[in-house]
Short mmCIF file of N, CA, C and O in Angstrom, two decimals:
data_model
loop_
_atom_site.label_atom_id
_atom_site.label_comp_id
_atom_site.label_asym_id
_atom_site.label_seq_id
_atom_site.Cartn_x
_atom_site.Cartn_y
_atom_site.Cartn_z
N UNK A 1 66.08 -43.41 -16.50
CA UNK A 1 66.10 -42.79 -17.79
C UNK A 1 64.67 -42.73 -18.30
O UNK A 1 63.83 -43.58 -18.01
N UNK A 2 64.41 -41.60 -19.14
CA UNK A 2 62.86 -41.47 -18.99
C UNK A 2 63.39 -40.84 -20.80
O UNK A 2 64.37 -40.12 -21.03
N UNK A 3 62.45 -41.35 -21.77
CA UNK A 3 62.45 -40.85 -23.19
C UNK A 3 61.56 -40.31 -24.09
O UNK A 3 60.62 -41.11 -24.07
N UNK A 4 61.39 -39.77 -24.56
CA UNK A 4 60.15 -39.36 -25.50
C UNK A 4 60.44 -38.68 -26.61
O UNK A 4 61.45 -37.98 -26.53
N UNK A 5 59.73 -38.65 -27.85
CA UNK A 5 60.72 -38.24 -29.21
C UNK A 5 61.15 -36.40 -28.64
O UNK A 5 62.10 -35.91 -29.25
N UNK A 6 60.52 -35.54 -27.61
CA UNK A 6 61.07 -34.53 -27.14
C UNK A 6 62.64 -34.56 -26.37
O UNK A 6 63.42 -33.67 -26.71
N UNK A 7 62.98 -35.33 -25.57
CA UNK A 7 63.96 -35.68 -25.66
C UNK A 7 63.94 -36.86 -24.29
O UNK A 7 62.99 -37.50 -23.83
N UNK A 8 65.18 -36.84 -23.96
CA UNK A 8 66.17 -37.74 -22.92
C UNK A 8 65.71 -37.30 -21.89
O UNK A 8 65.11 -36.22 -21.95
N UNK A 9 65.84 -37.95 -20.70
CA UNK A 9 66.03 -37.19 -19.40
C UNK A 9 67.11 -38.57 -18.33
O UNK A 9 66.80 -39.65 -17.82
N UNK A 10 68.01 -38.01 -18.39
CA UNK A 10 68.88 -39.08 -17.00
C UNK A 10 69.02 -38.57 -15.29
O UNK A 10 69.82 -37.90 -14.64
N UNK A 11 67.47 -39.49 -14.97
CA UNK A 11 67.84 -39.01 -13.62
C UNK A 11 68.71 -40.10 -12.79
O UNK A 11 68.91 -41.30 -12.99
N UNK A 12 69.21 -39.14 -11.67
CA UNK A 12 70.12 -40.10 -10.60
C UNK A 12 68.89 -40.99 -9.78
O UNK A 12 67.72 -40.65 -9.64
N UNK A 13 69.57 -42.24 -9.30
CA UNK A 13 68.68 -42.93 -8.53
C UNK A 13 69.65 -43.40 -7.55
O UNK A 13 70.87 -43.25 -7.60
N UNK A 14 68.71 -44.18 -6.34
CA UNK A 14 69.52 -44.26 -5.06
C UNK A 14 70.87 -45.76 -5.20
O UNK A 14 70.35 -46.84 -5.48
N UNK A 15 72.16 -45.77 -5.05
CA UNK A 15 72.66 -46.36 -4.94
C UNK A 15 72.99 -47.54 -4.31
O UNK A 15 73.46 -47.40 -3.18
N UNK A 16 72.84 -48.99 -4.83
CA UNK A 16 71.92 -49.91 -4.22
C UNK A 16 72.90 -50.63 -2.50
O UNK A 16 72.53 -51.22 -1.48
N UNK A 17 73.87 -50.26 -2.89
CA UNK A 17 75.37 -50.60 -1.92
C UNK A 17 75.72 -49.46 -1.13
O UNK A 17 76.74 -49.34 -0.45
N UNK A 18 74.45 -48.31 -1.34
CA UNK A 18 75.12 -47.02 -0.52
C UNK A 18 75.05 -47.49 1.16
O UNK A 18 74.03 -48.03 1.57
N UNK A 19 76.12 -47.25 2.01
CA UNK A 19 76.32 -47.81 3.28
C UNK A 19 75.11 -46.94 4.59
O UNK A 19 74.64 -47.17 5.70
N UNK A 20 75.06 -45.70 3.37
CA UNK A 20 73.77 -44.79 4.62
C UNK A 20 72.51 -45.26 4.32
O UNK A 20 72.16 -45.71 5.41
N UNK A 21 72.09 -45.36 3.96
CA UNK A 21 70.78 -45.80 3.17
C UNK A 21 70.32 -47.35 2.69
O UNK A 21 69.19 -47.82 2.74
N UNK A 22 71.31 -47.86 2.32
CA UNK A 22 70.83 -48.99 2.28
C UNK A 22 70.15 -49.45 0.87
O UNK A 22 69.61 -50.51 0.58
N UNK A 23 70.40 -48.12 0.00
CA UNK A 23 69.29 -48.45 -1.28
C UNK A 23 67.87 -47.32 -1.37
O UNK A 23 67.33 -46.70 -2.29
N UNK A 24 67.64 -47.48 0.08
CA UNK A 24 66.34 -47.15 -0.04
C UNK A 24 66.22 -45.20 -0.08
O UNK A 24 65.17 -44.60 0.16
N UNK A 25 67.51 -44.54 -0.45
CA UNK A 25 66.80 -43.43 -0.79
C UNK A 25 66.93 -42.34 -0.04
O UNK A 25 66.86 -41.20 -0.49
N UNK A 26 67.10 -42.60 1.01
CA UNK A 26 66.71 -42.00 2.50
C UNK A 26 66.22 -42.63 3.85
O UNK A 26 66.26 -43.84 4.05
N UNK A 27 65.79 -41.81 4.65
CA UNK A 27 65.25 -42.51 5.57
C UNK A 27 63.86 -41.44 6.56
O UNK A 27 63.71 -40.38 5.94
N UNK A 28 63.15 -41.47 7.51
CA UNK A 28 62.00 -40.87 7.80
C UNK A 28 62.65 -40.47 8.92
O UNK A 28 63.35 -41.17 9.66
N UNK A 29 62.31 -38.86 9.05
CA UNK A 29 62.86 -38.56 10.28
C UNK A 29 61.54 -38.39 11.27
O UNK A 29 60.35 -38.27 10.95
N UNK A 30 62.22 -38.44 12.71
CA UNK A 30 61.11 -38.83 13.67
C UNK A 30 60.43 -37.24 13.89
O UNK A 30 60.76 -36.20 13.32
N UNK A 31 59.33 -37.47 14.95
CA UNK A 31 58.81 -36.13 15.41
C UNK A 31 56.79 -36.02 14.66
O UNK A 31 56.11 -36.70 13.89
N UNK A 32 56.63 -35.01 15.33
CA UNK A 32 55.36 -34.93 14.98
C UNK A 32 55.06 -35.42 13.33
O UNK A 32 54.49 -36.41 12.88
N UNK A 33 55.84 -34.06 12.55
CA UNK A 33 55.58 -34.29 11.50
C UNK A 33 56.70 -34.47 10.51
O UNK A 33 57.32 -33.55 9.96
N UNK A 34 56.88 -35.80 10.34
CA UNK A 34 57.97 -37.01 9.60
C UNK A 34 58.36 -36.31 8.43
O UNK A 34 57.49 -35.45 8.27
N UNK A 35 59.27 -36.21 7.46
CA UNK A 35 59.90 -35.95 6.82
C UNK A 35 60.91 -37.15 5.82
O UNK A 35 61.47 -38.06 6.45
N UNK A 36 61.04 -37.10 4.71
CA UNK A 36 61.81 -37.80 4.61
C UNK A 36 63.25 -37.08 4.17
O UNK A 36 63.26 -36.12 3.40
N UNK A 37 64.37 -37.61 4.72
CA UNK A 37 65.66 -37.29 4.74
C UNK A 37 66.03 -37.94 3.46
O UNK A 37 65.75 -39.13 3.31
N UNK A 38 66.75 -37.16 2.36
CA UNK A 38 67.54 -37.90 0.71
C UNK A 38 68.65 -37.68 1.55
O UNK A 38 68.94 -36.77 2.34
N UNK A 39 69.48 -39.26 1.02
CA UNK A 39 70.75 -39.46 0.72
C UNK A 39 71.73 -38.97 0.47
O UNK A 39 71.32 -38.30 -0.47
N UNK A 40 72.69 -38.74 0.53
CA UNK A 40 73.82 -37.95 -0.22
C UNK A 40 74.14 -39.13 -1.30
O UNK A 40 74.89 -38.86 -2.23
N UNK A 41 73.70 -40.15 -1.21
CA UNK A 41 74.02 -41.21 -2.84
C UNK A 41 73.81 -40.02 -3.86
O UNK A 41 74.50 -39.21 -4.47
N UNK A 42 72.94 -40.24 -3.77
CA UNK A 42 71.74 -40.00 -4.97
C UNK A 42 71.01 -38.34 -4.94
O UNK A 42 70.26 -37.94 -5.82
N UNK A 43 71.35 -37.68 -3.94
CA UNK A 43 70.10 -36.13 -4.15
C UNK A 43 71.21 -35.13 -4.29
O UNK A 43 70.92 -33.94 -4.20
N UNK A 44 72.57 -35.53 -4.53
CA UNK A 44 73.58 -34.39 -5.15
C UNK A 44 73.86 -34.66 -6.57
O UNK A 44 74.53 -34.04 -7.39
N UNK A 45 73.26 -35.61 -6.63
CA UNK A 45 73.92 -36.00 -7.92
C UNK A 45 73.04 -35.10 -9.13
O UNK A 45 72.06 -34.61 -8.58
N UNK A 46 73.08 -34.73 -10.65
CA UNK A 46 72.67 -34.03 -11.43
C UNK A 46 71.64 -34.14 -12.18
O UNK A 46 72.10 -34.88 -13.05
N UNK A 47 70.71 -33.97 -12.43
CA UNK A 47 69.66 -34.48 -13.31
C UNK A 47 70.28 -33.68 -14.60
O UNK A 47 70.64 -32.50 -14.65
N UNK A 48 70.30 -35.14 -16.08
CA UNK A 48 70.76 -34.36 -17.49
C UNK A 48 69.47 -34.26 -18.32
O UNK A 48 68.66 -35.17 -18.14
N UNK A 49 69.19 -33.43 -19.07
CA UNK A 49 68.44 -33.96 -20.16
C UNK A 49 68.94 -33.63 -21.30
O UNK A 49 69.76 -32.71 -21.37
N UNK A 50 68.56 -34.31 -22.36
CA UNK A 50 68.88 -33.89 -23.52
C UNK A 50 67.70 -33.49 -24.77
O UNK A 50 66.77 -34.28 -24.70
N UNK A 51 67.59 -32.82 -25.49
CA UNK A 51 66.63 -31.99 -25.97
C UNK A 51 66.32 -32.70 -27.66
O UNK A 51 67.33 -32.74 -28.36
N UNK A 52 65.70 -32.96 -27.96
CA UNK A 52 65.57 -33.71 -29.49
C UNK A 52 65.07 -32.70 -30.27
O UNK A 52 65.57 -31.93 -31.09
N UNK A 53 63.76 -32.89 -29.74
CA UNK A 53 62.68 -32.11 -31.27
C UNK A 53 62.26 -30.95 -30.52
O UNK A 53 62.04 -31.30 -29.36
N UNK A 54 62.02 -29.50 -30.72
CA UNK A 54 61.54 -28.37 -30.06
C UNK A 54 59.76 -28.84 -29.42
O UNK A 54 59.14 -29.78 -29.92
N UNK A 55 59.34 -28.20 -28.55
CA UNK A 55 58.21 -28.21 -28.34
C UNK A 55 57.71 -27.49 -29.09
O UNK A 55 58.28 -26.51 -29.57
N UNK A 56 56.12 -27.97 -29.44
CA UNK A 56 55.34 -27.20 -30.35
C UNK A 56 54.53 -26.01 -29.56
O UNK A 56 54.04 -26.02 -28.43
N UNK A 57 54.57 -24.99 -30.57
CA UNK A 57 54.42 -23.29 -29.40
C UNK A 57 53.12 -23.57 -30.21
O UNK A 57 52.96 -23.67 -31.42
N UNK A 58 52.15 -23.68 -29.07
CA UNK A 58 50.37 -23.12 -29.53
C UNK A 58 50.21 -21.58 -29.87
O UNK A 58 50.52 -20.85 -28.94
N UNK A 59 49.96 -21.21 -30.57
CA UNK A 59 49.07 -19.76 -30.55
C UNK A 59 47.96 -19.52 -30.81
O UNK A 59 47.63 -20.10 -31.84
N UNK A 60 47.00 -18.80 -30.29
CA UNK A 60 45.56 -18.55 -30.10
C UNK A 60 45.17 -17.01 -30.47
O UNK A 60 45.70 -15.91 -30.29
N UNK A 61 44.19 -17.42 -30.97
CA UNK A 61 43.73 -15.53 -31.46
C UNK A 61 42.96 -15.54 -30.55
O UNK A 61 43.22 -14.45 -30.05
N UNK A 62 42.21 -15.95 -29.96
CA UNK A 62 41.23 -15.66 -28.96
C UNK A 62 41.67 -15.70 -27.81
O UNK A 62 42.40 -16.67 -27.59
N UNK A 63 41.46 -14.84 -26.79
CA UNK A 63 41.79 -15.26 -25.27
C UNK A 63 41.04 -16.71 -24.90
O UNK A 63 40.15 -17.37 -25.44
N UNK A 64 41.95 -16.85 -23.59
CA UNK A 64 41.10 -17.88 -23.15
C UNK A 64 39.67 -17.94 -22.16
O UNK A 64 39.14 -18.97 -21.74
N UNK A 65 39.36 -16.93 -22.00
CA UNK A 65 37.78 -17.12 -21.52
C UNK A 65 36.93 -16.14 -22.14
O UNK A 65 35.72 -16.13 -21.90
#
């Protein structure tokens, strides 16, 4: 969970009893160039946020360069 007076954010994280993973997330797949493999715990699951205060919209009369 991540907060700021802009708002909420609930992300999924890896499940500590998940039987594929082990917790850890994933795992590294072999070969030249390694990769890491997500979970099905945790990388289907939904990221929520929730929205508080609007962001503040800058406007500029001048271009920027």
């Amino acid at each position: 969970m991540t907060c700021s007076r802009h708002g909420i954010w609930l992300e999924p994280c890896p499940r500590p009893n998940c039987p594929g993973c082990h917790g850890a997330g994933g795992w590294w797949t072999s070969g030249p160039y390694p990769d890491m493999e997500a979970c099905w715990c945790w990388a289907e699951r939904r990221e929520l946020s929730l929205r508080l205060l609007p962001r503040p919209t800058v406007t500029y009369d001048e271009p920027p360069f």
